Structure formats: structure tokens, C-alpha cells
PDB file of C-alpha atoms in Angstrom:
ATOM      1  CA  MET A   4      62.232 -38.975-101.894  1.00 49.00           C
ATOM      2  CA  LEU A   5      61.401 -42.667-100.352  1.00 42.00           C
ATOM      3  CA  ASN A   6      59.053 -43.343 -97.701  1.00 46.00           C
ATOM      4  CA  ASP A   7      59.268 -46.526 -94.758  1.00 48.00           C
ATOM      5  CA  LEU A   8      58.804 -49.051 -97.203  1.00 45.00           C
ATOM      6  CA  GLY A   9      61.673 -47.557 -99.415  1.00 46.00           C
ATOM      7  CA  ILE A  10      59.813 -46.877-102.166  1.00 44.00           C
ATOM      8  CA  ALA A  11      60.038 -43.514-104.129  1.00 46.00           C
ATOM      9  CA  CYS A  12      57.548 -40.467-104.392  1.00 48.00           C
ATOM     10  CA  ALA A  13      56.999 -36.858-104.759  1.00 48.00           C
ATOM     11  CA  ALA A  14      58.096 -34.988-102.508  1.00 48.00           C
ATOM     12  CA  PRO A  15      55.064 -31.959-100.979  1.00 50.00           C
ATOM     13  CA  SER A  16      55.168 -29.223-102.956  1.00 51.00           C
ATOM     14  CA  ARG A  17      55.639 -26.027-100.905  1.00 51.00           C
ATOM     15  CA  ALA A  18      52.344 -24.781-101.383  1.00 47.00           C
ATOM     16  CA  GLY A  19      51.054 -28.231-100.444  1.00 50.00           C
ATOM     17  CA  ILE A  20      53.055 -27.286 -97.151  1.00 46.00           C
ATOM     18  CA  GLU A  21      51.147 -23.894 -96.748  1.00 50.00           C
ATOM     19  CA  CYS A  22      47.730 -25.528 -97.336  1.00 49.00           C
ATOM     20  CA  LEU A  23      48.120 -28.093 -94.663  1.00 46.00           C
ATOM     21  CA  ASN A  24      49.660 -25.622 -91.721  1.00 51.00           C
ATOM     22  CA  LEU A  25      46.227 -23.337 -93.167  1.00 47.00           C
ATOM     23  CA  LYS A  26      43.737 -25.844 -92.004  1.00 49.00           C
ATOM     24  CA  SER A  27      46.077 -26.816 -89.120  1.00 50.00           C
ATOM     25  CA  ASN A  28      46.076 -22.827 -88.328  1.00 51.00           C
ATOM     26  CA  LYS A  29      42.238 -22.626 -88.589  1.00 48.00           C
ATOM     27  CA  LYS A  30      41.248 -25.854 -86.168  1.00 48.00           C
ATOM     28  CA  ARG A  31      43.319 -24.740 -84.068  1.00 51.00           C
ATOM     29  CA  ARG A  32      41.996 -20.944 -84.028  1.00 52.00           C
ATOM     30  CA  PRO A  33      41.368 -19.886 -80.203  1.00 51.00           C
ATOM     31  CA  VAL A  34      37.015 -19.196 -79.966  1.00 49.00           C
ATOM     32  CA  THR A  35      36.011 -16.209 -79.316  1.00 49.00           C
ATOM     33  CA  ALA A  36      34.175 -15.113 -76.524  1.00 46.00           C
ATOM     34  CA  ALA A  37      30.416 -14.234 -77.506  1.00 46.00           C
ATOM     35  CA  LYS A  38      29.970 -10.435 -78.697  1.00 48.00           C
ATOM     36  CA  PRO A  39      27.137  -9.107 -76.212  1.00 47.00           C
ATOM     37  CA  LYS A  40      23.489  -9.099 -76.687  1.00 56.00           C
ATOM     38  CA  ASN A  41      21.851  -5.297 -78.043  1.00 81.00           C
ATOM     39  CA  ILE A  42      20.944  -3.124 -75.990  1.00 87.00           C
ATOM     40  CA  GLU A  43      17.987  -2.287 -78.313  1.00 84.00           C
ATOM     41  CA  SER A  44      16.513  -6.360 -79.077  1.00 86.00           C
ATOM     42  CA  PHE A  45      17.143  -7.072 -75.991  1.00 86.00           C
ATOM     43  CA  LEU A  46      14.873  -3.798 -74.096  1.00 89.00           C
ATOM     44  CA  THR A  47      12.089  -4.411 -77.192  1.00 90.00           C
ATOM     45  CA  ARG A  48      11.370  -8.244 -76.622  1.00 90.00           C
ATOM     46  CA  GLN A  49      11.383  -7.768 -73.058  1.00 91.00           C
ATOM     47  CA  ALA A  50       8.739  -4.607 -74.195  1.00 93.00           C
ATOM     48  CA  VAL A  51       6.444  -7.589 -76.593  1.00 94.00           C
ATOM     49  CA  TYR A  52       7.094  -9.856 -73.436  1.00 94.00           C
ATOM     50  CA  LEU A  53       5.024  -7.275 -70.682  1.00 95.00           C
ATOM     51  CA  CYS A  54       2.256  -6.277 -73.410  1.00 95.00           C
ATOM     52  CA  ALA A  55       2.139  -9.757 -73.844  1.00 94.00           C
ATOM     53  CA  ALA A  56       1.624 -10.537 -69.675  1.00 95.00           C
ATOM     54  CA  LEU A  57      -0.375  -7.804 -69.228  1.00 95.00           C
ATOM     55  CA  THR A  58      -2.347  -8.858 -71.743  1.00 94.00           C
ATOM     56  CA  ILE A  59      -3.460 -12.331 -70.769  1.00 95.00           C
ATOM     57  CA  GLY A  60      -3.172 -10.878 -67.313  1.00 95.00           C
ATOM     58  CA  THR A  61      -5.741  -8.550 -67.731  1.00 94.00           C
ATOM     59  CA  LEU A  62      -7.821 -11.624 -69.902  1.00 91.00           C
ATOM     60  CA  ILE A  63      -7.529 -14.635 -66.809  1.00 93.00           C
ATOM     61  CA  PHE A  64      -8.699 -11.337 -64.700  1.00 94.00           C
ATOM     62  CA  ILE A  65     -12.163 -10.285 -66.694  1.00 91.00           C
ATOM     63  CA  LEU A  66     -12.741 -14.566 -66.497  1.00 90.00           C
ATOM     64  CA  GLY A  67     -11.798 -15.288 -63.381  1.00 91.00           C
ATOM     65  CA  TYR A  68     -14.476 -12.118 -62.060  1.00 92.00           C
ATOM     66  CA  ILE A  69     -17.050 -13.251 -64.233  1.00 90.00           C
ATOM     67  CA  VAL A  70     -17.068 -16.640 -62.717  1.00 90.00           C
ATOM     68  CA  ILE A  71     -16.446 -15.931 -59.109  1.00 91.00           C
ATOM     69  CA  LYS A  72     -19.087 -13.422 -58.650  1.00 89.00           C
ATOM     70  CA  GLY A  73     -21.776 -15.918 -61.454  1.00 88.00           C
ATOM     71  CA  LEU A  74     -21.803 -19.320 -60.957  1.00 88.00           C
ATOM     72  CA  PRO A  75     -22.015 -18.938 -57.265  1.00 87.00           C
ATOM     73  CA  ASN A  76     -25.517 -16.828 -58.404  1.00 85.00           C
ATOM     74  CA  LEU A  77     -27.069 -20.355 -60.592  1.00 85.00           C
ATOM     75  CA  SER A  78     -29.530 -21.485 -59.441  1.00 84.00           C
ATOM     76  CA  ALA A  79     -32.679 -23.685 -61.055  1.00 83.00           C
ATOM     77  CA  GLU A  80     -34.760 -20.904 -61.217  1.00 82.00           C
ATOM     78  CA  LEU A  81     -32.194 -19.052 -63.069  1.00 84.00           C
ATOM     79  CA  PHE A  82     -33.776 -21.293 -65.694  1.00 85.00           C
ATOM     80  CA  SER A  83     -36.940 -21.470 -65.598  1.00 85.00           C
ATOM     81  CA  PRO A  84     -39.331 -22.004 -68.700  1.00 82.00           C
ATOM     82  CA  GLU A  85     -41.358 -18.272 -68.267  1.00 83.00           C
ATOM     83  CA  TYR A  86     -39.756 -14.481 -66.882  1.00 83.00           C
ATOM     84  CA  THR A  87     -41.111 -13.746 -63.269  1.00 81.00           C
ATOM     85  CA  SER A  88     -39.544 -10.337 -61.753  1.00 76.00           C
ATOM     86  CA  GLU A  89     -39.008 -12.800 -58.550  1.00 78.00           C
ATOM     87  CA  ASN A  90     -36.653 -15.620 -60.295  1.00 80.00           C
ATOM     88  CA  CYS A  91     -35.883 -13.358 -63.292  1.00 82.00           C
ATOM     89  CA  SER A  92     -35.307 -16.627 -66.106  1.00 86.00           C
ATOM     90  CA  VAL A  93     -32.720 -16.622 -68.671  1.00 88.00           C
ATOM     91  CA  LEU A  94     -34.060 -19.151 -69.836  1.00 89.00           C
ATOM     92  CA  PRO A  95     -36.216 -17.338 -72.926  1.00 89.00           C
ATOM     93  CA  ALA A  96     -33.257 -14.337 -73.031  1.00 89.00           C
ATOM     94  CA  LEU A  97     -30.852 -18.351 -74.664  1.00 90.00           C
ATOM     95  CA  VAL A  98     -33.503 -18.758 -77.126  1.00 91.00           C
ATOM     96  CA  ASN A  99     -33.721 -16.095 -77.569  1.00 91.00           C
ATOM     97  CA  THR A 100     -30.524 -15.534 -78.464  1.00 91.00           C
ATOM     98  CA  LEU A 101     -29.714 -18.371 -80.386  1.00 90.00           C
ATOM     99  CA  LEU A 102     -32.561 -17.484 -82.567  1.00 92.00           C
ATOM    100  CA  VAL A 103     -30.776 -14.058 -83.566  1.00 92.00           C
ATOM    101  CA  THR A 104     -28.117 -15.883 -83.585  1.00 91.00           C
ATOM    102  CA  ALA A 105     -29.019 -18.882 -86.016  1.00 91.00           C
ATOM    103  CA  LEU A 106     -30.411 -16.953 -88.473  1.00 93.00           C
ATOM    104  CA  ALA A 107     -28.457 -13.502 -89.827  1.00 93.00           C
ATOM    105  CA  LEU A 108     -25.894 -15.679 -89.675  1.00 92.00           C
ATOM    106  CA  ALA A 109     -28.413 -17.227 -92.076  1.00 93.00           C
ATOM    107  CA  ILE A 110     -28.022 -14.117 -94.054  1.00 93.00           C
ATOM    108  CA  ALA A 111     -24.897 -13.594 -93.705  1.00 93.00           C
ATOM    109  CA  CYS A 112     -23.057 -16.461 -94.926  1.00 92.00           C
ATOM    110  CA  PRO A 113     -23.780 -16.480 -97.948  1.00 92.00           C
ATOM    111  CA  LEU A 114     -23.068 -13.085 -98.656  1.00 92.00           C
ATOM    112  CA  GLY A 115     -20.720 -12.364 -97.241  1.00 92.00           C
ATOM    113  CA  ILE A 116     -18.977 -15.315 -98.841  1.00 92.00           C
ATOM    114  CA  GLY A 117     -20.690 -15.176-102.395  1.00 91.00           C
ATOM    115  CA  SER A 118     -19.919 -11.755-103.031  1.00 90.00           C
ATOM    116  CA  ALA A 119     -16.001 -12.080-101.741  1.00 91.00           C
ATOM    117  CA  ILE A 120     -15.687 -15.610-103.836  1.00 91.00           C
ATOM    118  CA  TYR A 121     -16.425 -12.568-106.496  1.00 89.00           C
ATOM    119  CA  LEU A 122     -14.377 -10.314-105.429  1.00 88.00           C
ATOM    120  CA  VAL A 123     -10.857 -12.322-105.871  1.00 87.00           C
ATOM    121  CA  GLU A 124     -12.257 -15.316-107.974  1.00 86.00           C
ATOM    122  CA  TYR A 125     -14.257 -14.215-111.274  1.00 86.00           C
ATOM    123  CA  SER A 126     -13.435  -9.510-110.405  1.00 82.00           C
ATOM    124  CA  LYS A 127     -10.609  -8.514-113.120  1.00 79.00           C
ATOM    125  CA  LYS A 128      -8.509  -7.182-111.650  1.00 76.00           C
ATOM    126  CA  GLY A 129      -7.211  -3.060-110.543  1.00 72.00           C
ATOM    127  CA  ASN A 130     -11.752  -2.963-110.845  1.00 77.00           C
ATOM    128  CA  ARG A 131     -12.813   0.403-110.058  1.00 83.00           C
ATOM    129  CA  PHE A 132     -15.918  -1.160-108.739  1.00 82.00           C
ATOM    130  CA  VAL A 133     -13.919  -3.629-106.405  1.00 82.00           C
ATOM    131  CA  LYS A 134     -12.269  -1.572-105.322  1.00 84.00           C
ATOM    132  CA  ILE A 135     -14.825   0.552-104.143  1.00 86.00           C
ATOM    133  CA  VAL A 136     -16.495  -2.043-102.819  1.00 84.00           C
ATOM    134  CA  ARG A 137     -13.543  -3.237-100.872  1.00 84.00           C
ATOM    135  CA  LEU A 138     -13.741   0.864 -99.439  1.00 86.00           C
ATOM    136  CA  THR A 139     -17.070   0.732 -98.464  1.00 86.00           C
ATOM    137  CA  THR A 140     -16.671  -2.448 -96.822  1.00 85.00           C
ATOM    138  CA  GLU A 141     -13.423  -1.044 -94.549  1.00 84.00           C
ATOM    139  CA  THR A 142     -15.671   1.849 -94.181  1.00 86.00           C
ATOM    140  CA  LEU A 143     -18.863  -0.048 -92.947  1.00 86.00           C
ATOM    141  CA  THR A 144     -16.180  -2.513 -90.082  1.00 82.00           C
ATOM    142  CA  GLY A 145     -15.615   0.690 -88.145  1.00 82.00           C
ATOM    143  CA  ILE A 146     -19.473   2.520 -87.735  1.00 87.00           C
ATOM    144  CA  PRO A 147     -20.594   2.304 -84.541  1.00 87.00           C
ATOM    145  CA  SER A 148     -23.390  -0.041 -84.201  1.00 88.00           C
ATOM    146  CA  ILE A 149     -25.894   2.017 -82.678  1.00 90.00           C
ATOM    147  CA  ILE A 150     -25.788   3.304 -86.427  1.00 91.00           C
ATOM    148  CA  PHE A 151     -26.896   0.159 -87.462  1.00 92.00           C
ATOM    149  CA  GLY A 152     -29.848   0.234 -84.492  1.00 91.00           C
ATOM    150  CA  LEU A 153     -30.935   3.890 -85.799  1.00 92.00           C
ATOM    151  CA  PHE A 154     -31.405   1.583 -88.800  1.00 93.00           C
ATOM    152  CA  GLY A 155     -33.130  -0.572 -88.373  1.00 92.00           C
ATOM    153  CA  MET A 156     -35.562   1.169 -86.427  1.00 93.00           C
ATOM    154  CA  ILE A 157     -36.518   3.582 -89.574  1.00 93.00           C
ATOM    155  CA  PHE A 158     -35.428   1.005 -92.158  1.00 93.00           C
ATOM    156  CA  PHE A 159     -37.184  -2.764 -90.934  1.00 92.00           C
ATOM    157  CA  VAL A 160     -39.030  -1.509 -87.779  1.00 92.00           C
ATOM    158  CA  GLY A 161     -41.442   1.376 -89.272  1.00 89.00           C
ATOM    159  CA  ALA A 162     -40.439   1.069 -93.273  1.00 91.00           C
ATOM    160  CA  LEU A 163     -41.500  -1.930 -93.872  1.00 90.00           C
ATOM    161  CA  GLY A 164     -43.726  -2.307 -90.844  1.00 89.00           C
ATOM    162  CA  TRP A 165     -41.786  -5.933 -88.874  1.00 91.00           C
ATOM    163  CA  GLY A 166     -42.226  -3.409 -85.701  1.00 89.00           C
ATOM    164  CA  TYR A 167     -40.024  -4.422 -82.554  1.00 91.00           C
ATOM    165  CA  SER A 168     -39.459  -7.935 -83.701  1.00 91.00           C
ATOM    166  CA  ILE A 169     -36.370 -10.702 -84.506  1.00 92.00           C
ATOM    167  CA  PHE A 170     -37.200 -10.641 -87.865  1.00 91.00           C
ATOM    168  CA  ALA A 171     -35.646  -6.941 -87.978  1.00 93.00           C
ATOM    169  CA  GLY A 172     -33.283  -7.616 -85.636  1.00 92.00           C
ATOM    170  CA  SER A 173     -31.945 -10.259 -87.135  1.00 93.00           C
ATOM    171  CA  PHE A 174     -31.240  -8.339 -90.345  1.00 94.00           C
ATOM    172  CA  THR A 175     -30.149  -5.683 -88.480  1.00 93.00           C
ATOM    173  CA  LEU A 176     -27.032  -7.637 -87.257  1.00 93.00           C
ATOM    174  CA  ALA A 177     -26.979  -8.898 -89.930  1.00 93.00           C
ATOM    175  CA  ILE A 178     -25.986  -6.285 -92.295  1.00 92.00           C
ATOM    176  CA  MET A 179     -24.096  -5.258 -89.212  1.00 92.00           C
ATOM    177  CA  ILE A 180     -21.375  -8.824 -89.064  1.00 92.00           C
ATOM    178  CA  LEU A 181     -22.051  -8.957 -93.269  1.00 92.00           C
ATOM    179  CA  PRO A 182     -18.194  -7.167 -93.485  1.00 91.00           C
ATOM    180  CA  THR A 183     -16.581  -9.107 -90.808  1.00 90.00           C
ATOM    181  CA  ILE A 184     -17.446 -12.261 -92.729  1.00 92.00           C
ATOM    182  CA  MET A 185     -16.485 -10.534 -96.691  1.00 91.00           C
ATOM    183  CA  ARG A 186     -13.303  -9.441 -95.291  1.00 89.00           C
ATOM    184  CA  THR A 187     -12.187 -12.167 -93.631  1.00 90.00           C
ATOM    185  CA  THR A 188     -12.816 -14.766 -96.257  1.00 91.00           C
ATOM    186  CA  GLU A 189     -11.533 -12.063 -99.148  1.00 90.00           C
ATOM    187  CA  GLU A 190      -7.727 -12.598 -97.214  1.00 89.00           C
ATOM    188  CA  ALA A 191      -8.191 -15.682 -96.164  1.00 90.00           C
ATOM    189  CA  LEU A 192      -9.108 -16.836-100.693  1.00 90.00           C
ATOM    190  CA  LEU A 193      -6.292 -14.670-101.851  1.00 89.00           C
ATOM    191  CA  ASP A 194      -4.476 -16.667 -98.841  1.00 88.00           C
ATOM    192  CA  VAL A 195      -4.473 -19.547-100.915  1.00 88.00           C
ATOM    193  CA  PRO A 196      -1.768 -20.170-103.827  1.00 88.00           C
ATOM    194  CA  ASP A 197      -2.392 -19.661-107.469  1.00 85.00           C
ATOM    195  CA  THR A 198      -0.397 -23.524-107.832  1.00 88.00           C
ATOM    196  CA  PHE A 199      -3.609 -25.397-106.440  1.00 86.00           C
ATOM    197  CA  ARG A 200      -6.480 -23.294-108.914  1.00 87.00           C
ATOM    198  CA  GLU A 201      -3.966 -24.126-111.584  1.00 85.00           C
ATOM    199  CA  GLY A 202      -3.489 -27.933-111.543  1.00 88.00           C
ATOM    200  CA  SER A 203      -7.516 -27.554-111.243  1.00 86.00           C
ATOM    201  CA  PHE A 204      -7.579 -26.724-114.039  1.00 86.00           C
ATOM    202  CA  GLY A 205      -4.208 -28.352-115.444  1.00 86.00           C
ATOM    203  CA  LEU A 206      -6.491 -31.462-114.476  1.00 86.00           C
ATOM    204  CA  GLY A 207      -9.576 -30.097-116.873  1.00 84.00           C
ATOM    205  CA  ALA A 208     -12.074 -29.162-113.866  1.00 83.00           C
ATOM    206  CA  GLY A 209     -13.477 -26.097-114.825  1.00 84.00           C
ATOM    207  CA  LYS A 210     -14.206 -22.578-112.468  1.00 85.00           C
ATOM    208  CA  LEU A 211     -17.056 -22.898-110.577  1.00 86.00           C
ATOM    209  CA  ARG A 212     -16.080 -26.635-109.474  1.00 88.00           C
ATOM    210  CA  THR A 213     -12.508 -25.657-108.690  1.00 88.00           C
ATOM    211  CA  VAL A 214     -14.248 -22.867-106.700  1.00 88.00           C
ATOM    212  CA  PHE A 215     -16.341 -25.040-104.063  1.00 87.00           C
ATOM    213  CA  LYS A 216     -13.393 -28.345-104.947  1.00 87.00           C
ATOM    214  CA  ILE A 217     -10.331 -27.165-104.528  1.00 87.00           C
ATOM    215  CA  VAL A 218     -10.178 -23.182-103.342  1.00 88.00           C
ATOM    216  CA  LEU A 219     -13.845 -22.911-101.155  1.00 88.00           C
ATOM    217  CA  PRO A 220     -11.901 -25.584 -98.444  1.00 86.00           C
ATOM    218  CA  SER A 221      -8.702 -24.703 -98.254  1.00 86.00           C
ATOM    219  CA  ALA A 222     -10.078 -21.191 -97.178  1.00 87.00           C
ATOM    220  CA  MET A 223     -12.268 -22.500 -94.996  1.00 86.00           C
ATOM    221  CA  PRO A 224      -9.898 -22.527 -91.519  1.00 83.00           C
ATOM    222  CA  GLY A 225      -9.587 -18.724 -92.609  1.00 85.00           C
ATOM    223  CA  ILE A 226     -13.714 -18.241 -93.265  1.00 88.00           C
ATOM    224  CA  LEU A 227     -14.935 -19.772 -90.123  1.00 86.00           C
ATOM    225  CA  SER A 228     -12.480 -17.575 -88.125  1.00 84.00           C
ATOM    226  CA  GLY A 229     -14.600 -14.983 -89.710  1.00 87.00           C
ATOM    227  CA  ILE A 230     -17.500 -15.941 -88.626  1.00 88.00           C
ATOM    228  CA  ILE A 231     -16.930 -17.083 -85.176  1.00 86.00           C
ATOM    229  CA  LEU A 232     -15.595 -13.374 -84.772  1.00 84.00           C
ATOM    230  CA  ALA A 233     -19.217 -12.333 -86.256  1.00 88.00           C
ATOM    231  CA  THR A 234     -21.408 -14.800 -84.085  1.00 87.00           C
ATOM    232  CA  GLY A 235     -18.968 -13.002 -80.818  1.00 84.00           C
ATOM    233  CA  ARG A 236     -20.181 -10.117 -82.212  1.00 86.00           C
ATOM    234  CA  ILE A 237     -23.634 -10.497 -82.419  1.00 88.00           C
ATOM    235  CA  VAL A 238     -24.490 -12.548 -79.033  1.00 87.00           C
ATOM    236  CA  SER A 239     -21.970  -9.976 -76.688  1.00 84.00           C
ATOM    237  CA  GLU A 240     -24.832  -6.476 -79.421  1.00 86.00           C
ATOM    238  CA  SER A 241     -27.451  -4.546 -77.043  1.00 85.00           C
ATOM    239  CA  ALA A 242     -27.380  -1.661 -78.155  1.00 86.00           C
ATOM    240  CA  ALA A 243     -28.734  -2.372 -82.047  1.00 89.00           C
ATOM    241  CA  LEU A 244     -31.221  -5.360 -80.824  1.00 90.00           C
ATOM    242  CA  ILE A 245     -32.638  -2.581 -77.821  1.00 90.00           C
ATOM    243  CA  TYR A 246     -34.368  -0.001 -81.192  1.00 90.00           C
ATOM    244  CA  THR A 247     -34.556  -3.324 -83.136  1.00 92.00           C
ATOM    245  CA  ALA A 248     -35.670  -6.849 -81.536  1.00 89.00           C
ATOM    246  CA  GLY A 249     -37.077  -5.377 -77.829  1.00 86.00           C
ATOM    247  CA  THR A 250     -37.007  -6.085 -75.029  1.00 85.00           C
ATOM    248  CA  VAL A 251     -39.747  -8.363 -73.916  1.00 86.00           C
ATOM    249  CA  ALA A 252     -38.708 -11.401 -71.972  1.00 84.00           C
ATOM    250  CA  GLN A 253     -40.035 -13.826 -73.218  1.00 87.00           C
ATOM    251  CA  ILE A 254     -39.670 -16.017 -76.290  1.00 87.00           C
ATOM    252  CA  PRO A 255     -41.636 -14.786 -79.156  1.00 87.00           C
ATOM    253  CA  LYS A 256     -44.943 -17.644 -80.346  1.00 87.00           C
ATOM    254  CA  ASN A 257     -43.213 -16.110 -83.804  1.00 87.00           C
ATOM    255  CA  LEU A 258     -40.026 -14.572 -85.431  1.00 87.00           C
ATOM    256  CA  PHE A 259     -42.315 -10.941 -85.266  1.00 89.00           C
ATOM    257  CA  GLY A 260     -42.089 -10.739 -81.642  1.00 88.00           C
ATOM    258  CA  SER A 261     -40.489  -9.014 -79.149  1.00 89.00           C
ATOM    259  CA  GLY A 262     -37.567 -10.488 -77.111  1.00 88.00           C
ATOM    260  CA  ARG A 263     -34.460  -9.186 -75.383  1.00 89.00           C
ATOM    261  CA  THR A 264     -30.723 -11.882 -75.554  1.00 90.00           C
ATOM    262  CA  LEU A 265     -28.803 -12.781 -73.300  1.00 89.00           C
ATOM    263  CA  ALA A 266     -26.762  -9.090 -73.816  1.00 89.00           C
ATOM    264  CA  ILE A 267     -29.868  -7.289 -73.179  1.00 90.00           C
ATOM    265  CA  HIS A 268     -31.676  -9.098 -69.921  1.00 89.00           C
ATOM    266  CA  MET A 269     -27.869  -8.032 -68.521  1.00 89.00           C
ATOM    267  CA  TYR A 270     -28.251  -5.197 -70.035  1.00 88.00           C
ATOM    268  CA  VAL A 271     -32.032  -4.339 -68.001  1.00 87.00           C
ATOM    269  CA  LEU A 272     -30.409  -6.762 -64.984  1.00 86.00           C
ATOM    270  CA  SER A 273     -28.062  -4.081 -64.501  1.00 85.00           C
ATOM    271  CA  SER A 274     -29.385  -0.924 -65.114  1.00 83.00           C
ATOM    272  CA  GLU A 275     -32.442  -1.858 -62.606  1.00 78.00           C
ATOM    273  CA  GLY A 276     -30.052  -2.358 -59.869  1.00 74.00           C
ATOM    274  CA  LEU A 277     -32.368  -5.024 -58.479  1.00 77.00           C
ATOM    275  CA  HIS A 278     -31.173  -8.310 -59.872  1.00 82.00           C
ATOM    276  CA  THR A 279     -27.419  -7.746 -59.647  1.00 84.00           C
ATOM    277  CA  ASN A 280     -26.577 -11.336 -58.919  1.00 86.00           C
ATOM    278  CA  GLN A 281     -29.191 -12.270 -61.216  1.00 87.00           C
ATOM    279  CA  ALA A 282     -26.603  -9.519 -63.487  1.00 87.00           C
ATOM    280  CA  PHE A 283     -23.304 -11.619 -62.767  1.00 89.00           C
ATOM    281  CA  ALA A 284     -25.295 -14.815 -63.336  1.00 89.00           C
ATOM    282  CA  THR A 285     -26.814 -13.819 -66.780  1.00 89.00           C
ATOM    283  CA  ALA A 286     -23.155 -12.548 -67.779  1.00 89.00           C
ATOM    284  CA  PHE A 287     -20.603 -16.042 -66.680  1.00 91.00           C
ATOM    285  CA  VAL A 288     -24.252 -17.695 -69.597  1.00 90.00           C
ATOM    286  CA  LEU A 289     -23.509 -15.836 -71.735  1.00 89.00           C
ATOM    287  CA  LEU A 290     -19.904 -16.183 -71.330  1.00 88.00           C
ATOM    288  CA  ALA A 291     -20.195 -20.377 -71.297  1.00 88.00           C
ATOM    289  CA  LEU A 292     -22.148 -20.031 -75.032  1.00 87.00           C
ATOM    290  CA  ALA A 293     -19.303 -17.578 -75.992  1.00 84.00           C
ATOM    291  CA  LEU A 294     -16.624 -20.180 -75.170  1.00 84.00           C
ATOM    292  CA  PHE A 295     -19.549 -22.616 -76.447  1.00 85.00           C
ATOM    293  CA  VAL A 296     -19.228 -21.484 -80.242  1.00 81.00           C
ATOM    294  CA  ASN A 297     -15.943 -21.405 -80.517  1.00 78.00           C
ATOM    295  CA  GLY A 298     -14.607 -24.704 -79.101  1.00 80.00           C
ATOM    296  CA  LEU A 299     -17.213 -25.529 -81.971  1.00 79.00           C
ATOM    297  CA  ALA A 300     -16.445 -23.645 -84.956  1.00 75.00           C
ATOM    298  CA  GLY A 301     -12.087 -24.735 -84.035  1.00 73.00           C
ATOM    299  CA  ILE A 302     -13.908 -28.164 -84.284  1.00 79.00           C
ATOM    300  CA  ILE A 303     -15.732 -28.177 -87.061  1.00 75.00           C
ATOM    301  CA  GLY A 304     -12.412 -26.174 -89.116  1.00 69.00           C
ATOM    302  CA  ARG A 305     -10.210 -29.129 -88.124  1.00 73.00           C
ATOM    303  CA  ARG A 306     -11.964 -31.320 -89.180  1.00 75.00           C
ATOM    304  CA  ILE A 307     -13.117 -29.627 -92.522  1.00 68.00           C
ATOM    305  CA  GLY A 308      -8.711 -28.339 -92.129  1.00 63.00           C
ATOM    306  CA  LYS A 309      -8.387 -32.975 -91.933  1.00 65.00           C
TER     307      LYS A 309
END
């Protein structure tokens, strides 16, 4: 076969012609219409959107209600150094809340994080003792706070003779938040890839150095999430502290003195029915404190992550 220049060339085979025809047919194939959406997937997606909208709407409603009711009632008298029946100062309760929170976290965090490190890094897999500890921890997480309050009243207030004090309330709250810190820390450590540990061991690092230099920094965002949850439970707790810390509306002279927190202060004012506006103002202060603590923990977590 001759081409346009008169040079002989091989004739195309029948198989090649058929292959070219198939390629041209594929290119010319008309675009088919998209299949209709699955009705089940559509309904599921709409249900998810509806649940998210209801959750966000409820949260916005609660926050807006507290801000509208509490913000106009803030005044200088509300932050007086001493509580009286006229000013219903929130400052002593705020100081007591910070004391109880700091002391409870100082007790629970080392114990919870250390226990989680042992369960994940040092205990043998399939150990029956570890299974019992995890089951007990999960059980304690679901116990109502009033039970912890009764235990604290019987043991710390009565048996140890601490009385109604900041110390008794802090130890009671430490026991109450210990399972939360322990479980969240354990899950955060389990999420760290084993390749991090293997790489550290391969470079000659020991077990302890690997845990504190490689594993813990990697798991710190999850650990901070557990601490944030525990802090929120401490700040909002009232039932356990009524039986252990007491309801005295003053800043105690020492840790063995009685004092009320913001949650108890708000409960007492609302139950009396005489200072409802101050109760809403206390709720606003409590909400602002919770947002501040969460924001501060988030900033610390991002810096540690970097």
C-alpha cells in the first residue's frame, strides 16, 4: 500500500481497524442521565441535618436566654469583697470555685494520667486486672454525683474529721472526675500510632523516655479534652459540694473552712426566690467562666500540638 508520498507501507490489519472503530464509538457514546438519588440516603441526610439544627438551635436559645436575663443584672455591688443579703456578692463564690477546681484537678490529673499510662504502656495485653479496672472506671463514670456527695460526707467530712470544707469538697470532686480523665487519657494514648514508639525504640530511647517525650505530647490534645470535660463538671457541680464543702457565702480563711461555689450560690439564690435577678447574673458569670476555661485549654492544646 502506498501513502501520499509514494512510499510503500503495511496495510492496516482487520483487528486494528476494529480496535479503532471501538475507540471512536466509545468517544461518541452519548452521556447518560444521572441515576436518581436513593430515597433512603436522602431521608437519612435530612434527618441528620434536622438533628444538628435542633441541637445548635437549643444551644443558642439557652445561651441567649442566660445572656439576656443575666447581663443586665450585672453590677459593681455583685462583685463586692463580702457577701451580704443586700448585694448577694458573687465574688466569694467565684474565688471558691477557682480554689475547688484547681485543687481537684491537682489531685485527679496526676492519678488519672498515671493510671492510664500504666494501663496502656506497661500492663500486659489481655490482663484480667486491667479489664476489671476498666470496667470499674466505666461504672464510676455513670454514678450520679449525689452518691459521691454522700460518700464524701461520710468519709471526708465525718470519718476523717475534715468537716464541711474546701478540702473535703475538692477530694470528693477529684474522685468524681477521676474516671473521666482516666478513660479519655487511655483512649488518647491508644490513638497514638505504634510506629512512633517503634521509631523511638529504634533510635535507642528507653521506655520511660519514649512515653514522656513521644507518646504523651502526641496524645496531649485528647488528654486536654478529658481535662476540659472534668473542669466543666467541677464548675457546674452542686449536689456533691452541698454535702461536703457547705454553703457558707464567704471566702474561707484556709482550705479547711466552708465555702459555696458559683453553682451552689446560684442554687441557693434561686431556691430562696428573693434574689432571682442575682441568680441569673450568677448564671452568666458561671457561663463566662466555663467559656474562658474552654478557650484557654484550646489555646494551650494548639500550642502543644505545634
